[in-house]
Short mmCIF file of C-alpha atoms in Angstrom, two decimals:
data_model
loop_
_atom_site.label_atom_id
_atom_site.label_comp_id
_atom_site.label_asym_id
_atom_site.label_seq_id
_atom_site.Cartn_x
_atom_site.Cartn_y
_atom_site.Cartn_z
CA MET V 1 -25.94 98.15 -34.53
CA SER V 2 -26.63 102.42 -35.65
CA THR V 3 -24.75 103.61 -38.53
CA SER V 4 -24.14 107.34 -38.29
CA ALA V 5 -26.35 109.22 -41.36
CA PRO V 6 -23.87 110.75 -43.53
CA THR V 7 -22.95 114.45 -43.12
CA PRO V 8 -24.62 116.95 -45.86
CA PRO V 9 -22.56 117.98 -48.49
CA ALA V 10 -20.89 121.81 -47.59
CA ALA V 11 -20.84 125.02 -49.95
CA LEU V 12 -20.04 127.51 -49.83
CA ILE V 13 -20.59 130.89 -52.09
CA THR V 14 -18.94 133.67 -52.32
CA GLY V 15 -21.27 136.93 -53.74
CA GLY V 16 -25.05 134.91 -52.09
CA THR V 17 -26.51 137.21 -51.48
CA SER V 18 -28.53 138.62 -54.40
CA GLY V 19 -28.40 137.21 -57.91
CA ILE V 20 -27.22 133.71 -59.41
CA GLY V 21 -25.42 133.07 -56.25
CA ARG V 22 -28.12 134.10 -53.71
CA ALA V 23 -30.45 131.51 -56.28
CA THR V 24 -27.58 128.42 -56.19
CA ALA V 25 -27.82 128.77 -52.43
CA GLU V 26 -31.42 128.63 -52.75
CA LEU V 27 -31.19 125.23 -55.23
CA LEU V 28 -27.95 123.73 -53.14
CA HIS V 29 -29.20 123.84 -49.68
CA ALA V 30 -32.41 122.53 -51.01
CA ARG V 31 -30.77 119.17 -52.34
CA GLY V 32 -29.20 119.50 -48.68
CA TYR V 33 -26.33 120.73 -48.75
CA ARG V 34 -25.28 122.69 -45.47
CA VAL V 35 -24.85 126.04 -47.13
CA MET V 36 -22.43 129.72 -46.38
CA VAL V 37 -22.64 132.34 -48.21
CA THR V 38 -20.90 135.97 -48.09
CA GLY V 39 -21.50 139.12 -49.78
CA GLN V 40 -20.88 143.38 -49.09
CA ASN V 41 -24.22 145.09 -49.89
CA PRO V 42 -25.79 145.85 -46.36
CA GLU V 43 -28.87 145.82 -47.86
CA THR V 44 -29.20 142.48 -50.48
CA LEU V 45 -27.16 140.74 -46.94
CA ASP V 46 -30.04 142.13 -44.63
CA ALA V 47 -32.35 140.35 -47.52
CA ALA V 48 -30.96 137.14 -47.28
CA ARG V 49 -30.53 137.02 -43.12
CA ARG V 50 -34.70 138.32 -43.54
CA GLU V 51 -35.20 135.19 -46.49
CA LEU V 52 -33.01 132.43 -46.86
CA PRO V 53 -32.76 129.09 -44.58
CA ASP V 54 -32.14 130.11 -40.94
CA ASP V 55 -29.50 126.96 -41.07
CA VAL V 56 -27.89 128.87 -44.19
CA VAL V 57 -25.32 131.22 -43.96
CA VAL V 58 -24.23 135.10 -43.65
CA LEU V 59 -20.83 136.79 -43.94
CA ARG V 60 -20.07 140.23 -44.84
CA ALA V 61 -17.20 139.45 -45.75
CA ASP V 62 -15.38 142.30 -48.45
CA ALA V 63 -13.78 140.55 -51.42
CA ARG V 64 -11.17 142.86 -52.06
CA SER V 65 -9.95 141.50 -48.44
CA LEU V 66 -7.72 138.90 -47.48
CA PRO V 67 -7.91 139.32 -43.73
CA ASP V 68 -11.58 138.71 -44.88
CA ALA V 69 -10.82 135.03 -46.76
CA ASP V 70 -8.58 133.90 -43.77
CA ARG V 71 -12.14 134.73 -41.92
CA VAL V 72 -14.31 133.61 -44.56
CA ALA V 73 -11.80 129.98 -43.60
CA ASP V 74 -12.33 129.68 -39.98
CA GLU V 75 -15.80 130.26 -40.38
CA VAL V 76 -16.02 127.62 -42.88
CA ARG V 77 -13.50 125.09 -41.26
CA THR V 78 -15.81 125.89 -37.44
CA ARG V 79 -19.26 125.22 -38.95
CA PHE V 80 -18.66 123.12 -41.70
CA GLY V 81 -15.40 121.27 -41.42
CA ALA V 82 -14.44 120.84 -44.51
CA LEU V 83 -16.18 121.74 -48.09
CA THR V 84 -17.60 119.63 -51.19
CA ALA V 85 -18.35 122.08 -53.91
CA LEU V 86 -16.87 126.39 -53.59
CA PHE V 87 -19.08 128.66 -55.68
CA LEU V 88 -16.26 131.95 -56.29
CA ASN V 89 -19.43 134.18 -58.51
CA ALA V 90 -18.18 137.26 -55.82
CA GLY V 91 -17.81 139.77 -58.12
CA VAL V 92 -18.48 143.11 -59.94
CA THR V 93 -19.20 145.45 -63.98
CA ARG V 94 -18.49 148.32 -64.66
CA LEU V 95 -19.17 149.48 -68.57
CA THR V 96 -16.27 151.94 -69.05
CA PRO V 97 -15.01 153.29 -72.46
CA LEU V 98 -11.07 153.11 -72.37
CA ALA V 99 -10.57 156.98 -73.01
CA GLU V 100 -12.24 157.25 -69.69
CA ALA V 101 -11.24 154.01 -67.58
CA ASP V 102 -9.39 155.87 -64.44
CA GLU V 103 -6.10 153.26 -61.65
CA ALA V 104 -9.05 153.68 -58.64
CA THR V 105 -12.23 151.53 -61.23
CA PHE V 106 -9.86 149.15 -63.35
CA ASP V 107 -8.25 148.22 -59.34
CA GLU V 108 -11.17 147.64 -58.25
CA VAL V 109 -12.50 145.66 -60.94
CA PHE V 110 -9.43 143.15 -61.14
CA GLN V 111 -8.89 143.30 -56.72
CA VAL V 112 -12.86 142.18 -56.70
CA ASN V 113 -13.01 139.65 -59.20
CA ALA V 114 -9.56 138.36 -59.58
CA LYS V 115 -7.31 138.99 -56.83
CA GLY V 116 -9.88 138.80 -54.09
CA GLN V 117 -11.56 134.71 -55.83
CA PHE V 118 -8.21 133.53 -56.92
CA PHE V 119 -7.09 134.28 -52.97
CA THR V 120 -10.12 132.95 -51.48
CA LEU V 121 -9.58 129.66 -53.98
CA GLN V 122 -6.38 129.07 -51.64
CA LYS V 123 -7.53 130.40 -48.13
CA THR V 124 -10.23 127.46 -48.32
CA CYS V 125 -8.67 124.85 -50.88
CA PRO V 126 -6.98 123.23 -47.36
CA LEU V 127 -10.71 122.93 -46.07
CA LEU V 128 -11.49 121.21 -49.79
CA ALA V 129 -12.67 117.60 -49.53
CA ASP V 130 -10.89 115.36 -51.87
CA GLY V 131 -13.28 115.54 -54.79
CA ALA V 132 -14.48 118.53 -53.73
CA SER V 133 -15.97 121.08 -56.63
CA VAL V 134 -14.90 124.17 -57.77
CA VAL V 135 -16.47 126.55 -59.89
CA PHE V 136 -16.06 130.21 -60.89
CA THR V 137 -17.80 132.83 -62.66
CA VAL V 138 -16.44 134.38 -66.09
CA GLY V 139 -19.52 135.30 -68.37
CA ILE V 140 -19.39 136.14 -72.10
CA GLY V 141 -17.82 139.56 -71.84
CA ALA V 142 -14.58 137.51 -71.43
CA THR V 143 -14.46 135.55 -74.74
CA ARG V 144 -17.16 138.11 -76.77
CA GLY V 145 -16.52 141.64 -77.00
CA ILE V 146 -18.95 143.63 -75.04
CA ALA V 147 -18.03 147.32 -76.03
CA GLY V 148 -16.86 149.62 -72.29
CA GLY V 149 -16.83 146.01 -70.87
CA SER V 150 -12.55 145.65 -71.36
CA VAL V 151 -11.96 146.58 -67.90
CA THR V 152 -14.14 143.76 -66.26
CA ALA V 153 -13.83 141.00 -69.43
CA GLY V 154 -9.82 141.39 -68.65
CA SER V 155 -10.52 140.54 -65.02
CA ARG V 156 -12.57 138.14 -65.62
CA GLY V 157 -10.77 136.53 -68.16
CA ALA V 158 -7.87 136.48 -65.73
CA LEU V 159 -9.81 133.82 -64.14
CA LEU V 160 -10.61 131.76 -67.21
CA ALA V 161 -7.13 131.34 -67.61
CA MET V 162 -6.40 130.86 -64.23
CA VAL V 163 -9.12 127.48 -64.77
CA PRO V 164 -7.33 124.62 -66.43
CA SER V 165 -3.86 124.75 -64.49
CA LEU V 166 -5.64 124.82 -61.14
CA ALA V 167 -7.54 121.83 -63.05
CA VAL V 168 -4.67 120.36 -63.12
CA GLU V 169 -2.81 121.88 -60.07
CA LEU V 170 -5.66 119.74 -58.24
CA ALA V 171 -6.29 116.83 -60.41
CA PRO V 172 -3.91 114.45 -57.52
CA ARG V 173 -7.34 115.64 -54.63
CA ARG V 174 -9.49 115.02 -57.19
CA ILE V 175 -10.51 118.39 -57.55
CA ARG V 176 -12.69 119.65 -60.01
CA VAL V 177 -12.49 123.46 -61.14
CA ASN V 178 -14.49 124.61 -63.86
CA ALA V 179 -16.29 127.93 -64.85
CA VAL V 180 -19.85 128.91 -65.70
CA SER V 181 -20.46 132.41 -67.94
CA PRO V 182 -23.65 133.71 -67.74
CA GLY V 183 -24.47 135.26 -71.05
CA ALA V 184 -27.35 137.70 -70.14
CA ILE V 185 -28.72 137.42 -67.30
CA ASP V 186 -32.13 139.29 -65.87
CA THR V 187 -29.27 139.26 -62.55
CA PRO V 188 -28.84 143.08 -59.77
CA ILE V 189 -25.02 143.78 -61.76
CA TRP V 190 -27.33 144.79 -64.84
CA THR V 191 -29.26 148.17 -62.77
CA LYS V 192 -24.85 148.14 -60.71
CA SER V 193 -23.12 148.70 -63.84
CA GLY V 194 -23.14 152.61 -63.31
CA MET V 195 -25.26 153.48 -66.66
CA PRO V 196 -27.83 156.10 -67.25
CA ALA V 197 -31.00 153.76 -66.83
CA GLU V 198 -31.89 155.29 -70.52
CA LEU V 199 -28.68 153.72 -71.99
CA LEU V 200 -29.23 150.51 -70.06
CA ALA V 201 -33.20 150.28 -71.61
CA GLN V 202 -30.99 149.94 -75.37
CA VAL V 203 -28.03 147.58 -74.10
CA THR V 204 -31.17 145.17 -72.65
CA GLU V 205 -33.32 146.05 -75.42
CA ALA V 206 -30.00 145.36 -77.75
CA THR V 207 -28.32 142.29 -75.86
CA ALA V 208 -32.03 140.18 -75.41
CA ALA V 209 -32.38 140.60 -79.77
CA ARG V 210 -29.52 138.74 -79.72
CA VAL V 211 -29.80 136.20 -78.27
CA PRO V 212 -32.14 133.66 -80.75
CA PHE V 213 -34.03 132.43 -77.65
CA GLY V 214 -35.66 136.23 -77.84
CA ARG V 215 -34.57 136.89 -73.79
CA PHE V 216 -32.87 136.94 -70.49
CA GLY V 217 -31.48 134.46 -69.24
CA THR V 218 -32.41 133.29 -65.47
CA ALA V 219 -30.46 134.03 -62.32
CA ASP V 220 -31.77 129.87 -61.79
CA GLU V 221 -31.02 128.71 -64.89
CA VAL V 222 -28.05 128.95 -64.33
CA ALA V 223 -28.01 127.78 -60.71
CA GLU V 224 -29.34 124.94 -62.47
CA VAL V 225 -26.03 124.84 -64.82
CA VAL V 226 -23.80 125.80 -61.38
CA ALA V 227 -25.44 122.25 -59.84
CA PHE V 228 -24.77 120.07 -62.60
CA LEU V 229 -20.87 121.34 -61.97
CA VAL V 230 -20.75 120.65 -58.13
CA SER V 231 -22.27 116.86 -58.20
CA ASP V 232 -21.10 113.11 -58.67
CA ALA V 233 -22.74 113.85 -61.99
CA ALA V 234 -19.98 116.34 -63.44
CA GLY V 235 -18.08 113.71 -62.10
CA TYR V 236 -14.85 113.08 -65.12
CA VAL V 237 -16.06 117.57 -65.80
CA THR V 238 -13.08 118.73 -64.92
CA GLY V 239 -10.85 122.24 -67.01
CA GLN V 240 -14.23 123.33 -68.59
CA ASN V 241 -16.24 126.49 -69.01
CA ILE V 242 -20.13 126.03 -69.80
CA VAL V 243 -21.54 128.68 -71.09
CA VAL V 244 -25.08 129.45 -69.55
CA GLY V 245 -26.38 132.65 -72.84
CA GLY V 246 -29.07 130.71 -74.93
CA GLY V 247 -26.70 130.97 -77.50
CA ILE V 248 -25.94 134.51 -77.99
CA GLY V 249 -23.51 135.55 -80.76
CA LEU V 250 -25.10 133.24 -82.20
CA GLY V 251 -25.21 133.41 -86.03
CA ALA V 252 -24.18 136.82 -85.30
#
């Protein structure tokens, strides 16, 4: 009597065309997951389509757009049927001093980092298999002070505040909800922060000096933590925030 092979696990990664999201997509794919990634930047979308394995689905989606979230959910339903892992990683960083912050920047950051991720979860929640895993990217700025980082930290901190309640709400379906908080990680998000090159060099040098390991982390190192959180090895872990920062701030 022949038996059918088990269906491979499936993962959706928002903000998955570069940095931590892309590293996680590559890692999960290598471990047997069917993978779908979303992004908005035309350059990183094109690069992902060229360079990721052919069976990784790459979709253009604006994290601020609820219609786009509906479209992504429809694609997941059509291609995968159900999700084993949801990595809500899309986000923007804007280092803006209080006196220089404007409404447009505030709205953009909260729409991408908080609103977009919350509603992507809402739209895809019916597709999450019982026992699935949800991981939010938060970042250490939500719990450690960064000059000029209040808007970004507030938007990410909103996600962190949601995690315990979402973990309780989804526990009857054995769906785990956690967060990962990268510290100083070498990704394109630094160059996209809007800082002048000279200031960026100063900030990155000062940041690395605060890390006991004396270096920035890598996207691959964060991806390994995400892969753990979505795996059965983390089957009794929910409502938590894991900092991946090389001990930044310890002893400071």
